[in-house]
C-alpha atoms as a PDB file:
ATOM      1  CA  MET A   1     232.843 109.964 181.464  1.00  0.00           C
ATOM      2  CA  ARG A   2     233.995 109.417 177.186  1.00  0.00           C
ATOM      3  CA  ASN A   3     237.504 110.391 176.235  1.00  0.00           C
ATOM      4  CA  TYR A   4     236.977 110.605 172.245  1.00  0.00           C
ATOM      5  CA  GLY A   5     240.390 111.553 171.526  1.00  0.00           C
ATOM      6  CA  SER A   6     241.074 114.074 169.069  1.00  0.00           C
ATOM      7  CA  TYR A   7     241.311 111.892 166.263  1.00  0.00           C
ATOM      8  CA  ALA A   8     238.139 109.340 167.290  1.00  0.00           C
ATOM      9  CA  LEU A   9     234.652 109.942 166.015  1.00  0.00           C
ATOM     10  CA  ALA A  10     231.666 109.324 168.373  1.00  0.00           C
ATOM     11  CA  ASN A  11     230.574 106.831 166.008  1.00  0.00           C
ATOM     12  CA  SER A  12     232.981 104.530 165.193  1.00  0.00           C
ATOM     13  CA  SER A  13     232.525 101.750 163.348  1.00  0.00           C
ATOM     14  CA  ASN A  14     233.928  99.434 166.032  1.00  0.00           C
ATOM     15  CA  PRO A  15     231.156  98.874 168.545  1.00  0.00           C
ATOM     16  CA  ARG A  16     233.599  99.160 171.638  1.00  0.00           C
ATOM     17  CA  CYS A  17     235.116 102.485 170.980  1.00  0.00           C
ATOM     18  CA  SER A  18     234.611 105.075 173.523  1.00  0.00           C
ATOM     19  CA  ASN A  19     232.766 103.193 176.139  1.00  0.00           C
ATOM     20  CA  SER A  20     232.491 104.948 179.057  1.00  0.00           C
ATOM     21  CA  LEU A  21     233.970 103.700 182.325  1.00  0.00           C
ATOM     22  CA  TYR A  22     230.199 102.838 183.322  1.00  0.00           C
ATOM     23  CA  GLN A  23     229.698 100.862 180.570  1.00  0.00           C
ATOM     24  CA  SER A  24     233.110  99.001 180.551  1.00  0.00           C
ATOM     25  CA  LEU A  25     232.429  98.263 184.426  1.00  0.00           C
ATOM     26  CA  GLN A  26     229.020  96.474 183.479  1.00  0.00           C
ATOM     27  CA  THR A  27     231.106  94.630 180.820  1.00  0.00           C
ATOM     28  CA  ASN A  28     233.571  92.901 183.035  1.00  0.00           C
ATOM     29  CA  LEU A  29     231.351  92.906 186.193  1.00  0.00           C
ATOM     30  CA  GLY A  30     227.945  92.581 185.204  1.00  0.00           C
ATOM     31  CA  ALA A  31     225.474  94.935 184.546  1.00  0.00           C
ATOM     32  CA  ARG A  32     223.351  94.270 187.721  1.00  0.00           C
ATOM     33  CA  LYS A  33     226.449  95.153 190.103  1.00  0.00           C
ATOM     34  CA  VAL A  34     227.122  98.612 188.658  1.00  0.00           C
ATOM     35  CA  ASP A  35     225.181 101.461 189.446  1.00  0.00           C
ATOM     36  CA  LEU A  36     225.573 105.080 188.007  1.00  0.00           C
ATOM     37  CA  ASP A  37     224.757 108.394 189.543  1.00  0.00           C
ATOM     38  CA  TYR A  38     225.884 111.608 187.966  1.00  0.00           C
ATOM     39  CA  GLY A  39     227.318 113.745 190.987  1.00  0.00           C
ATOM     40  CA  VAL A  40     228.135 117.084 189.640  1.00  0.00           C
ATOM     41  CA  ASP A  41     228.873 119.465 187.248  1.00  0.00           C
ATOM     42  CA  PHE A  42     232.354 120.925 186.756  1.00  0.00           C
ATOM     43  CA  LEU A  43     231.055 123.655 184.854  1.00  0.00           C
ATOM     44  CA  ASN A  44     229.147 125.349 187.915  1.00  0.00           C
ATOM     45  CA  LEU A  45     228.687 125.020 191.794  1.00  0.00           C
ATOM     46  CA  THR A  46     225.616 122.843 191.943  1.00  0.00           C
ATOM     47  CA  PHE A  47     225.219 120.859 195.251  1.00  0.00           C
ATOM     48  CA  SER A  48     221.813 119.703 194.921  1.00  0.00           C
ATOM     49  CA  ASN A  49     222.573 116.024 193.799  1.00  0.00           C
ATOM     50  CA  ILE A  50     225.267 115.209 196.268  1.00  0.00           C
ATOM     51  CA  PRO A  51     223.131 113.923 199.079  1.00  0.00           C
ATOM     52  CA  THR A  52     221.529 111.357 196.410  1.00  0.00           C
ATOM     53  CA  ALA A  53     225.201 110.563 195.481  1.00  0.00           C
ATOM     54  CA  VAL A  54     226.045 110.149 199.099  1.00  0.00           C
ATOM     55  CA  SER A  55     223.540 107.994 199.731  1.00  0.00           C
ATOM     56  CA  ALA A  56     223.901 105.879 196.630  1.00  0.00           C
ATOM     57  CA  ALA A  57     227.734 105.124 197.574  1.00  0.00           C
ATOM     58  CA  LYS A  58     226.767 104.043 200.891  1.00  0.00           C
ATOM     59  CA  LYS A  59     224.147 101.312 199.248  1.00  0.00           C
ATOM     60  CA  ALA A  60     226.691 100.106 197.125  1.00  0.00           C
ATOM     61  CA  GLY A  61     229.374 100.186 199.799  1.00  0.00           C
ATOM     62  CA  LEU A  62     231.742 101.321 197.041  1.00  0.00           C
ATOM     63  CA  ALA A  63     232.345 104.200 195.193  1.00  0.00           C
ATOM     64  CA  ILE A  64     234.465 104.884 192.086  1.00  0.00           C
ATOM     65  CA  ILE A  65     234.694 108.559 191.522  1.00  0.00           C
ATOM     66  CA  VAL A  66     235.552 110.302 188.300  1.00  0.00           C
ATOM     67  CA  LEU A  67     236.453 113.813 188.792  1.00  0.00           C
ATOM     68  CA  GLY A  68     238.723 116.314 186.763  1.00  0.00           C
ATOM     69  CA  THR A  69     238.698 118.366 183.528  1.00  0.00           C
ATOM     70  CA  LEU A  70     238.378 118.220 180.190  1.00  0.00           C
ATOM     71  CA  SER A  71     241.384 118.298 177.304  1.00  0.00           C
ATOM     72  CA  SER A  72     239.459 121.844 176.376  1.00  0.00           C
ATOM     73  CA  PHE A  73     238.789 123.279 179.854  1.00  0.00           C
ATOM     74  CA  THR A  74     241.037 125.663 181.711  1.00  0.00           C
ATOM     75  CA  HIS A  75     240.309 127.195 185.140  1.00  0.00           C
ATOM     76  CA  ALA A  76     242.149 129.982 187.384  1.00  0.00           C
ATOM     77  CA  ASP A  77     243.912 127.231 189.991  1.00  0.00           C
ATOM     78  CA  LEU A  78     245.124 123.598 190.514  1.00  0.00           C
ATOM     79  CA  GLY A  79     241.909 122.778 192.611  1.00  0.00           C
ATOM     80  CA  PHE A  80     238.838 121.040 190.912  1.00  0.00           C
ATOM     81  CA  PRO A  81     236.278 123.414 188.836  1.00  0.00           C
ATOM     82  CA  GLY A  82     232.801 123.576 190.269  1.00  0.00           C
ATOM     83  CA  ALA A  83     231.292 121.332 193.067  1.00  0.00           C
ATOM     84  CA  GLN A  84     233.812 118.571 192.607  1.00  0.00           C
ATOM     85  CA  GLN A  85     235.897 118.906 195.645  1.00  0.00           C
ATOM     86  CA  GLN A  86     232.603 119.054 197.771  1.00  0.00           C
ATOM     87  CA  TYR A  87     231.189 116.106 196.578  1.00  0.00           C
ATOM     88  CA  LEU A  88     234.586 114.095 197.078  1.00  0.00           C
ATOM     89  CA  ASP A  89     234.494 115.311 200.768  1.00  0.00           C
ATOM     90  CA  ALA A  90     230.998 114.297 201.042  1.00  0.00           C
ATOM     91  CA  VAL A  91     231.451 110.864 200.107  1.00  0.00           C
ATOM     92  CA  LEU A  92     234.398 110.374 202.269  1.00  0.00           C
ATOM     93  CA  ASP A  93     232.990 111.702 204.849  1.00  0.00           C
ATOM     94  CA  ALA A  94     230.533 109.279 204.893  1.00  0.00           C
ATOM     95  CA  SER A  95     233.350 106.455 205.999  1.00  0.00           C
ATOM     96  CA  ILE A  96     232.890 104.739 202.407  1.00  0.00           C
ATOM     97  CA  LEU A  97     235.222 103.120 200.391  1.00  0.00           C
ATOM     98  CA  ALA A  98     235.972 105.056 197.746  1.00  0.00           C
ATOM     99  CA  ILE A  99     238.277 105.167 194.733  1.00  0.00           C
ATOM    100  CA  TRP A 100     238.787 108.303 193.057  1.00  0.00           C
ATOM    101  CA  ILE A 101     239.810 108.439 189.432  1.00  0.00           C
ATOM    102  CA  LEU A 102     241.552 111.742 188.371  1.00  0.00           C
ATOM    103  CA  SER A 103     241.434 112.720 184.785  1.00  0.00           C
ATOM    104  CA  GLY A 104     242.782 115.698 182.835  1.00  0.00           C
ATOM    105  CA  GLY A 105     245.514 116.926 181.015  1.00  0.00           C
ATOM    106  CA  GLN A 106     247.036 118.863 184.109  1.00  0.00           C
ATOM    107  CA  PRO A 107     248.357 118.706 187.641  1.00  0.00           C
ATOM    108  CA  PHE A 108     245.466 118.844 190.658  1.00  0.00           C
ATOM    109  CA  VAL A 109     245.892 119.482 194.361  1.00  0.00           C
ATOM    110  CA  LEU A 110     245.917 116.779 196.448  1.00  0.00           C
ATOM    111  CA  ASN A 111     245.145 118.186 199.932  1.00  0.00           C
ATOM    112  CA  ASP A 112     244.503 116.389 203.185  1.00  0.00           C
ATOM    113  CA  SER A 113     240.565 115.673 202.478  1.00  0.00           C
ATOM    114  CA  THR A 114     241.368 114.325 199.267  1.00  0.00           C
ATOM    115  CA  LEU A 115     243.868 111.682 200.399  1.00  0.00           C
ATOM    116  CA  ARG A 116     241.634 110.215 202.587  1.00  0.00           C
ATOM    117  CA  SER A 117     240.684 108.143 198.990  1.00  0.00           C
ATOM    118  CA  ASN A 118     241.406 104.533 199.027  1.00  0.00           C
ATOM    119  CA  ALA A 119     243.172 104.630 196.114  1.00  0.00           C
ATOM    120  CA  ILE A 120     243.885 107.270 193.244  1.00  0.00           C
ATOM    121  CA  PRO A 121     244.232 106.350 189.946  1.00  0.00           C
ATOM    122  CA  ARG A 122     245.637 109.122 187.548  1.00  0.00           C
ATOM    123  CA  PHE A 123     244.965 109.175 183.692  1.00  0.00           C
ATOM    124  CA  PHE A 124     245.700 111.751 181.252  1.00  0.00           C
ATOM    125  CA  LEU A 125     244.209 112.245 177.622  1.00  0.00           C
ATOM    126  CA  CYS A 126     243.936 108.368 176.918  1.00  0.00           C
ATOM    127  CA  GLY A 127     241.830 108.528 174.005  1.00  0.00           C
ATOM    128  CA  GLU A 128     238.622 106.471 172.945  1.00  0.00           C
ATOM    129  CA  PHE A 129     239.429 103.170 174.983  1.00  0.00           C
ATOM    130  CA  THR A 130     239.954 104.866 178.167  1.00  0.00           C
ATOM    131  CA  GLY A 131     236.735 103.335 180.130  1.00  0.00           C
ATOM    132  CA  ASP A 132     237.786  99.720 178.926  1.00  0.00           C
ATOM    133  CA  ALA A 133     241.603 100.492 179.792  1.00  0.00           C
ATOM    134  CA  LEU A 134     240.487 101.752 183.615  1.00  0.00           C
ATOM    135  CA  ALA A 135     238.024  99.135 183.703  1.00  0.00           C
ATOM    136  CA  ASP A 136     240.709  96.262 183.030  1.00  0.00           C
ATOM    137  CA  ILE A 137     242.801  97.852 185.745  1.00  0.00           C
ATOM    138  CA  LEU A 138     240.369  98.517 188.405  1.00  0.00           C
ATOM    139  CA  THR A 139     239.209  94.943 188.384  1.00  0.00           C
ATOM    140  CA  GLY A 140     242.701  93.608 188.192  1.00  0.00           C
ATOM    141  CA  GLU A 141     242.699  92.067 184.643  1.00  0.00           C
ATOM    142  CA  VAL A 142     245.827  94.512 183.870  1.00  0.00           C
ATOM    143  CA  ASN A 143     248.400  95.474 186.678  1.00  0.00           C
ATOM    144  CA  HIS A 144     249.224  99.016 186.082  1.00  0.00           C
ATOM    145  CA  SER A 145     252.861 100.161 185.999  1.00  0.00           C
ATOM    146  CA  GLY A 146     252.660 103.856 184.412  1.00  0.00           C
ATOM    147  CA  LYS A 147     254.306 106.588 186.413  1.00  0.00           C
ATOM    148  CA  LEU A 148     253.613 110.275 186.863  1.00  0.00           C
ATOM    149  CA  PRO A 149     255.431 112.447 184.343  1.00  0.00           C
ATOM    150  CA  ILE A 150     254.519 115.688 186.831  1.00  0.00           C
ATOM    151  CA  SER A 151     254.067 116.541 190.196  1.00  0.00           C
ATOM    152  CA  LEU A 152     250.703 116.787 192.342  1.00  0.00           C
ATOM    153  CA  PRO A 153     251.372 119.076 194.924  1.00  0.00           C
ATOM    154  CA  GLN A 154     249.115 119.325 198.420  1.00  0.00           C
ATOM    155  CA  ASP A 155     248.445 122.981 197.730  1.00  0.00           C
ATOM    156  CA  SER A 156     248.306 125.381 194.685  1.00  0.00           C
ATOM    157  CA  SER A 157     250.813 127.959 196.526  1.00  0.00           C
ATOM    158  CA  ALA A 158     253.470 124.959 197.086  1.00  0.00           C
ATOM    159  CA  THR A 159     254.774 125.073 193.790  1.00  0.00           C
ATOM    160  CA  PRO A 160     257.423 127.783 193.564  1.00  0.00           C
ATOM    161  CA  ALA A 161     259.136 128.896 190.501  1.00  0.00           C
ATOM    162  CA  PHE A 162     262.655 127.466 189.902  1.00  0.00           C
ATOM    163  CA  HIS A 163     265.426 126.652 187.257  1.00  0.00           C
ATOM    164  CA  ASP A 164     267.336 124.115 188.823  1.00  0.00           C
ATOM    165  CA  TYR A 165     266.396 122.959 191.994  1.00  0.00           C
ATOM    166  CA  HIS A 166     267.421 119.579 193.862  1.00  0.00           C
ATOM    167  CA  GLY A 167     266.272 117.675 196.597  1.00  0.00           C
ATOM    168  CA  ARG A 168     269.353 117.970 198.450  1.00  0.00           C
ATOM    169  CA  ASP A 169     269.659 121.548 198.284  1.00  0.00           C
ATOM    170  CA  ASP A 170     266.660 121.832 200.504  1.00  0.00           C
ATOM    171  CA  THR A 171     268.629 122.570 203.952  1.00  0.00           C
ATOM    172  CA  GLY A 172     264.916 122.658 205.609  1.00  0.00           C
ATOM    173  CA  THR A 173     266.216 125.954 207.410  1.00  0.00           C
ATOM    174  CA  ALA A 174     264.283 129.010 207.564  1.00  0.00           C
ATOM    175  CA  ASP A 175     266.792 131.062 206.809  1.00  0.00           C
ATOM    176  CA  SER A 176     268.549 128.979 204.209  1.00  0.00           C
ATOM    177  CA  LEU A 177     266.827 131.507 201.318  1.00  0.00           C
ATOM    178  CA  LEU A 178     269.487 134.205 202.727  1.00  0.00           C
ATOM    179  CA  GLY A 179     272.019 131.589 202.344  1.00  0.00           C
ATOM    180  CA  SER A 180     273.590 129.380 199.267  1.00  0.00           C
ATOM    181  CA  HIS A 181     270.652 127.015 199.146  1.00  0.00           C
ATOM    182  CA  SER A 182     266.992 127.409 198.058  1.00  0.00           C
ATOM    183  CA  THR A 183     264.242 125.651 200.519  1.00  0.00           C
ATOM    184  CA  TYR A 184     260.535 125.557 200.548  1.00  0.00           C
ATOM    185  CA  GLN A 185     259.120 128.391 202.544  1.00  0.00           C
ATOM    186  CA  PHE A 186     256.051 126.298 203.396  1.00  0.00           C
ATOM    187  CA  PRO A 187     256.335 125.125 207.355  1.00  0.00           C
ATOM    188  CA  LEU A 188     252.437 124.036 207.627  1.00  0.00           C
ATOM    189  CA  LEU A 189     252.748 122.108 204.279  1.00  0.00           C
ATOM    190  CA  LEU A 190     254.354 118.984 203.773  1.00  0.00           C
ATOM    191  CA  ARG A 191     258.069 119.169 202.476  1.00  0.00           C
ATOM    192  CA  ASP A 192     257.510 116.503 199.905  1.00  0.00           C
ATOM    193  CA  THR A 193     254.640 116.513 197.196  1.00  0.00           C
ATOM    194  CA  PRO A 194     251.834 113.675 197.899  1.00  0.00           C
ATOM    195  CA  MET A 195     252.703 112.501 194.260  1.00  0.00           C
ATOM    196  CA  PRO A 196     255.903 113.524 193.264  1.00  0.00           C
ATOM    197  CA  PHE A 197     257.080 113.477 189.505  1.00  0.00           C
ATOM    198  CA  GLY A 198     257.781 109.620 188.994  1.00  0.00           C
ATOM    199  CA  PHE A 199     255.599 108.338 191.426  1.00  0.00           C
ATOM    200  CA  GLY A 200     253.557 105.260 190.470  1.00  0.00           C
ATOM    201  CA  LEU A 201     252.215 102.273 192.473  1.00  0.00           C
ATOM    202  CA  GLY A 202     250.604  98.591 190.788  1.00  0.00           C
ATOM    203  CA  TYR A 203     248.967  95.706 192.451  1.00  0.00           C
ATOM    204  CA  THR A 204     252.541  94.214 193.033  1.00  0.00           C
ATOM    205  CA  THR A 205     255.963  95.456 194.706  1.00  0.00           C
ATOM    206  CA  PHE A 206     259.814  95.055 193.033  1.00  0.00           C
ATOM    207  CA  SER A 207     263.101  95.516 194.291  1.00  0.00           C
ATOM    208  CA  VAL A 208     265.660  96.955 192.166  1.00  0.00           C
ATOM    209  CA  SER A 209     269.298  96.604 192.704  1.00  0.00           C
ATOM    210  CA  ILE A 210     272.018  98.833 193.334  1.00  0.00           C
ATOM    211  CA  PRO A 211     273.261  99.372 189.581  1.00  0.00           C
ATOM    212  CA  ILE A 212     276.741  99.078 187.760  1.00  0.00           C
ATOM    213  CA  VAL A 213     277.536 101.894 185.991  1.00  0.00           C
ATOM    214  CA  GLU A 214     280.038 101.344 183.186  1.00  0.00           C
ATOM    215  CA  ALA A 215     281.664 104.230 180.796  1.00  0.00           C
ATOM    216  CA  GLU A 216     283.882 103.209 177.691  1.00  0.00           C
ATOM    217  CA  ASN A 217     284.655 106.040 174.893  1.00  0.00           C
ATOM    218  CA  GLU A 218     281.835 108.211 175.996  1.00  0.00           C
ATOM    219  CA  VAL A 219     279.203 105.617 176.031  1.00  0.00           C
ATOM    220  CA  ILE A 220     277.375 105.114 179.376  1.00  0.00           C
ATOM    221  CA  GLY A 221     275.787 101.467 180.274  1.00  0.00           C
ATOM    222  CA  MET A 222     274.337 100.628 183.372  1.00  0.00           C
ATOM    223  CA  ARG A 223     273.367  97.002 184.473  1.00  0.00           C
ATOM    224  CA  LEU A 224     270.826  96.065 187.429  1.00  0.00           C
ATOM    225  CA  ASN A 225     268.377  93.480 188.661  1.00  0.00           C
ATOM    226  CA  ILE A 226     264.724  93.750 189.160  1.00  0.00           C
ATOM    227  CA  THR A 227     262.760  91.328 190.882  1.00  0.00           C
ATOM    228  CA  ASN A 228     259.052  90.873 191.587  1.00  0.00           C
ATOM    229  CA  THR A 229     258.619  90.638 195.310  1.00  0.00           C
ATOM    230  CA  GLY A 230     254.708  90.044 195.552  1.00  0.00           C
ATOM    231  CA  SER A 231     252.491  87.098 194.317  1.00  0.00           C
ATOM    232  CA  ILE A 232     251.179  88.990 190.792  1.00  0.00           C
ATOM    233  CA  PRO A 233     252.699  89.226 187.953  1.00  0.00           C
ATOM    234  CA  GLY A 234     253.366  92.985 186.731  1.00  0.00           C
ATOM    235  CA  GLU A 235     255.961  94.947 184.904  1.00  0.00           C
ATOM    236  CA  GLU A 236     257.945  97.936 186.486  1.00  0.00           C
ATOM    237  CA  VAL A 237     259.348 101.267 185.079  1.00  0.00           C
ATOM    238  CA  VAL A 238     263.034 101.818 185.648  1.00  0.00           C
ATOM    239  CA  GLN A 239     263.661 105.497 185.740  1.00  0.00           C
ATOM    240  CA  ILE A 240     267.347 106.788 185.649  1.00  0.00           C
ATOM    241  CA  TYR A 241     268.310 110.736 185.633  1.00  0.00           C
ATOM    242  CA  HIS A 242     271.422 112.183 186.088  1.00  0.00           C
ATOM    243  CA  ARG A 243     272.368 115.866 187.081  1.00  0.00           C
ATOM    244  CA  PRO A 244     275.689 116.750 185.320  1.00  0.00           C
ATOM    245  CA  HIS A 245     278.226 118.100 187.647  1.00  0.00           C
ATOM    246  CA  ARG A 246     278.903 121.719 188.011  1.00  0.00           C
ATOM    247  CA  GLY A 247     282.347 122.175 188.710  1.00  0.00           C
END
């Protein structure tokens, strides 16, 4: 996995520029502790290497799997192109500790099988130092604090078009489409997306106090307290959204 970035040359004068995740993990953990199996290609449905990859994961006891797409690649739905889903399912079926790293600049479906992963780091188009950054996060050198700018649905069909939809408008009743409220009509799917907009975890937890809102001369201010309730230093992104009153 290499993310060169549109502005970075593969032969950068910086010797660490464009390290793959494999190379970065070797640097952080030691070359003898990290093995590489190339898995499957997202451009075609080739399954021949899946048994070899599963065998390597069983031997290691921990699998770090990078799936997704490149920035220049498009496909017909929100699933994984090629044999990637089958590859991930095969590793998870073997009951191996699995960290699934989701790469690409688009939403992807998180179905029930995929959610069996022990951890799902999500990154977008991070540039030429992606490998180094991910290795630092996976080894605990960095406590990540990023939040999703998109939602990741349970199914491709669970993304209805809407213009002014709010969670409290969803009554959860089958006949609400005929009334004054909107609703998701997917009774067999989760009502909430597995990873909604703004979702993000780290290696610690935080508590946020009830905000105090102050308004003066058409300027709105807000004060609140954030407390790290875990044992590991970290940072938190406080997200505040306002929905204008419709009178």
